[in-house]
JSON list of C-alpha atoms in Angstrom, two decimals:
[
{"chain": "A", "resi": 25, "resn": "MET", "atom": "CA", "xyz": [-9.87, 27.99, 98.62]},
{"chain": "A", "resi": 26, "resn": "PRO", "atom": "CA", "xyz": [-8.10, 27.59, 101.82]},
{"chain": "A", "resi": 27, "resn": "THR", "atom": "CA", "xyz": [-9.36, 27.23, 105.24]},
{"chain": "A", "resi": 28, "resn": "SER", "atom": "CA", "xyz": [-8.66, 29.21, 107.52]},
{"chain": "A", "resi": 29, "resn": "ASP", "atom": "CA", "xyz": [-6.73, 26.15, 109.16]},
{"chain": "A", "resi": 30, "resn": "GLU", "atom": "CA", "xyz": [-5.16, 24.81, 105.77]},
{"chain": "A", "resi": 31, "resn": "GLU", "atom": "CA", "xyz": [-3.74, 29.32, 105.29]},
{"chain": "A", "resi": 32, "resn": "ALA", "atom": "CA", "xyz": [-2.25, 28.49, 109.33]},
{"chain": "A", "resi": 33, "resn": "VAL", "atom": "CA", "xyz": [-0.33, 25.34, 108.24]},
{"chain": "A", "resi": 34, "resn": "LEU", "atom": "CA", "xyz": [0.50, 26.53, 105.10]},
{"chain": "A", "resi": 35, "resn": "ARG", "atom": "CA", "xyz": [0.88, 30.56, 105.86]},
{"chain": "A", "resi": 36, "resn": "VAL", "atom": "CA", "xyz": [-1.23, 31.06, 102.77]},
{"chain": "A", "resi": 37, "resn": "PRO", "atom": "CA", "xyz": [-1.14, 34.60, 102.00]},
{"chain": "A", "resi": 38, "resn": "ALA", "atom": "CA", "xyz": [-4.88, 36.48, 101.66]},
{"chain": "A", "resi": 39, "resn": "GLY", "atom": "CA", "xyz": [-6.73, 35.39, 97.92]},
{"chain": "A", "resi": 40, "resn": "GLU", "atom": "CA", "xyz": [-4.03, 32.26, 97.21]},
{"chain": "A", "resi": 41, "resn": "PRO", "atom": "CA", "xyz": [-6.16, 29.10, 96.16]},
{"chain": "A", "resi": 42, "resn": "VAL", "atom": "CA", "xyz": [-4.89, 25.53, 96.94]},
{"chain": "A", "resi": 43, "resn": "PHE", "atom": "CA", "xyz": [-5.12, 22.37, 95.10]},
{"chain": "A", "resi": 44, "resn": "ASP", "atom": "CA", "xyz": [-7.36, 19.73, 96.73]},
{"chain": "A", "resi": 45, "resn": "LEU", "atom": "CA", "xyz": [-5.35, 16.98, 95.23]},
{"chain": "A", "resi": 46, "resn": "LYS", "atom": "CA", "xyz": [-6.93, 13.77, 95.58]},
{"chain": "A", "resi": 47, "resn": "ARG", "atom": "CA", "xyz": [-5.45, 9.92, 94.36]},
{"chain": "A", "resi": 48, "resn": "ILE", "atom": "CA", "xyz": [-6.74, 6.59, 94.31]},
{"chain": "A", "resi": 49, "resn": "ALA", "atom": "CA", "xyz": [-4.28, 4.07, 92.60]},
{"chain": "A", "resi": 50, "resn": "PHE", "atom": "CA", "xyz": [-6.56, 0.72, 91.60]},
{"chain": "A", "resi": 51, "resn": "ALA", "atom": "CA", "xyz": [-4.88, -2.56, 90.88]},
{"chain": "A", "resi": 52, "resn": "SER", "atom": "CA", "xyz": [-6.16, -4.76, 87.99]},
{"chain": "A", "resi": 53, "resn": "ASP", "atom": "CA", "xyz": [-8.44, -6.51, 89.32]},
{"chain": "A", "resi": 54, "resn": "GLY", "atom": "CA", "xyz": [-9.93, -2.80, 89.98]},
{"chain": "A", "resi": 55, "resn": "ARG", "atom": "CA", "xyz": [-9.53, -2.86, 94.08]},
{"chain": "A", "resi": 56, "resn": "PRO", "atom": "CA", "xyz": [-8.24, 0.40, 94.81]},
{"chain": "A", "resi": 57, "resn": "VAL", "atom": "CA", "xyz": [-4.43, 0.11, 96.61]},
{"chain": "A", "resi": 58, "resn": "GLU", "atom": "CA", "xyz": [-4.00, 3.35, 97.78]},
{"chain": "A", "resi": 59, "resn": "TYR", "atom": "CA", "xyz": [-6.27, 6.93, 98.56]},
{"chain": "A", "resi": 60, "resn": "ALA", "atom": "CA", "xyz": [-3.70, 9.37, 99.05]},
{"chain": "A", "resi": 61, "resn": "ARG", "atom": "CA", "xyz": [-4.82, 13.34, 99.66]},
{"chain": "A", "resi": 62, "resn": "GLY", "atom": "CA", "xyz": [-2.87, 16.54, 99.40]},
{"chain": "A", "resi": 63, "resn": "THR", "atom": "CA", "xyz": [-3.08, 20.57, 100.54]},
{"chain": "A", "resi": 64, "resn": "TYR", "atom": "CA", "xyz": [-1.01, 22.54, 97.99]},
{"chain": "A", "resi": 65, "resn": "ARG", "atom": "CA", "xyz": [-0.56, 26.07, 97.56]},
{"chain": "A", "resi": 66, "resn": "GLY", "atom": "CA", "xyz": [-1.09, 27.37, 93.93]},
{"chain": "A", "resi": 67, "resn": "SER", "atom": "CA", "xyz": [1.88, 29.48, 93.68]},
{"chain": "A", "resi": 68, "resn": "TYR", "atom": "CA", "xyz": [4.25, 26.19, 94.58]},
{"chain": "A", "resi": 69, "resn": "PHE", "atom": "CA", "xyz": [3.13, 23.26, 92.91]},
{"chain": "A", "resi": 70, "resn": "LEU", "atom": "CA", "xyz": [3.16, 22.55, 89.15]},
{"chain": "A", "resi": 71, "resn": "TRP", "atom": "CA", "xyz": [2.04, 19.03, 87.91]},
{"chain": "A", "resi": 72, "resn": "SER", "atom": "CA", "xyz": [2.91, 16.65, 85.33]},
{"chain": "A", "resi": 73, "resn": "TYR", "atom": "CA", "xyz": [1.47, 12.87, 84.48]},
{"chain": "A", "resi": 74, "resn": "ARG", "atom": "CA", "xyz": [2.27, 10.65, 82.24]},
{"chain": "A", "resi": 75, "resn": "PHE", "atom": "CA", "xyz": [-0.21, 6.94, 81.90]},
{"chain": "A", "resi": 76, "resn": "LYS", "atom": "CA", "xyz": [0.64, 4.91, 79.17]},
{"chain": "A", "resi": 77, "resn": "VAL", "atom": "CA", "xyz": [-2.82, 3.79, 78.73]},
{"chain": "A", "resi": 78, "resn": "PRO", "atom": "CA", "xyz": [-3.26, -0.06, 78.59]},
{"chain": "A", "resi": 79, "resn": "GLU", "atom": "CA", "xyz": [-4.37, -1.76, 74.68]}
]
Protein backbone atom coordinates (compact mmCIF):
# COMPACT_ATOMS: atom_id res chain seq x y z
CA MET A 1 0.00 0.00 0.00
CA PRO A 2 1.25 3.51 -0.70
CA THR A 3 2.81 5.81 1.83
CA SER A 4 1.04 9.12 2.51
CA ASP A 5 3.64 10.91 0.35
CA GLU A 6 3.05 8.48 -2.54
CA GLU A 7 -0.73 8.94 -2.22
CA ALA A 8 -0.31 12.70 -2.51
CA VAL A 9 2.19 12.71 -5.40
CA LEU A 10 0.49 9.96 -7.41
CA ARG A 11 -3.05 11.11 -6.47
CA VAL A 12 -3.92 7.59 -5.37
CA PRO A 13 -7.45 7.13 -4.00
CA ALA A 14 -7.75 5.57 -0.54
CA GLY A 15 -7.35 1.81 -0.65
CA GLU A 16 -5.69 1.62 -4.07
CA PRO A 17 -2.44 -0.38 -4.08
CA VAL A 18 0.74 0.68 -5.86
CA PHE A 19 3.55 -1.26 -7.53
CA ASP A 20 7.06 -0.70 -6.27
CA LEU A 21 9.22 -1.90 -9.16
CA LYS A 22 12.95 -2.35 -8.62
CA ARG A 23 15.26 -3.55 -11.39
CA ILE A 24 18.98 -4.18 -11.68
CA ALA A 25 20.58 -4.80 -15.08
CA PHE A 26 23.88 -6.65 -15.22
CA ALA A 27 26.66 -6.72 -17.81
CA SER A 28 27.71 -10.08 -19.23
CA ASP A 29 30.56 -10.23 -16.70
CA GLY A 30 28.11 -9.87 -13.79
CA ARG A 31 28.74 -6.20 -12.97
CA PRO A 32 25.60 -4.19 -12.17
CA VAL A 33 25.29 -1.42 -14.75
CA GLU A 34 21.82 0.00 -14.09
CA TYR A 35 19.46 0.33 -11.13
CA ALA A 36 15.93 1.64 -11.50
CA ARG A 37 13.11 2.07 -8.99
CA GLY A 38 9.62 3.31 -9.66
CA THR A 39 6.30 3.45 -7.85
CA TYR A 40 3.17 3.18 -9.97
CA ARG A 41 -0.58 3.26 -9.40
CA GLY A 42 -1.97 -0.25 -9.57
CA SER A 43 -5.00 0.73 -11.65
CA TYR A 44 -2.94 2.56 -14.32
CA PHE A 45 -0.22 0.08 -15.34
CA LEU A 46 0.28 -3.42 -16.66
CA TRP A 47 3.69 -4.89 -17.42
CA SER A 48 4.66 -7.63 -19.80
CA TYR A 49 8.27 -8.70 -20.23
CA ARG A 50 9.94 -11.00 -22.71
CA PHE A 51 13.42 -12.28 -22.01
CA LYS A 52 15.64 -14.33 -24.24
CA VAL A 53 17.23 -16.93 -22.00
CA PRO A 54 20.81 -17.79 -22.96
CA GLU A 55 21.54 -21.47 -23.49
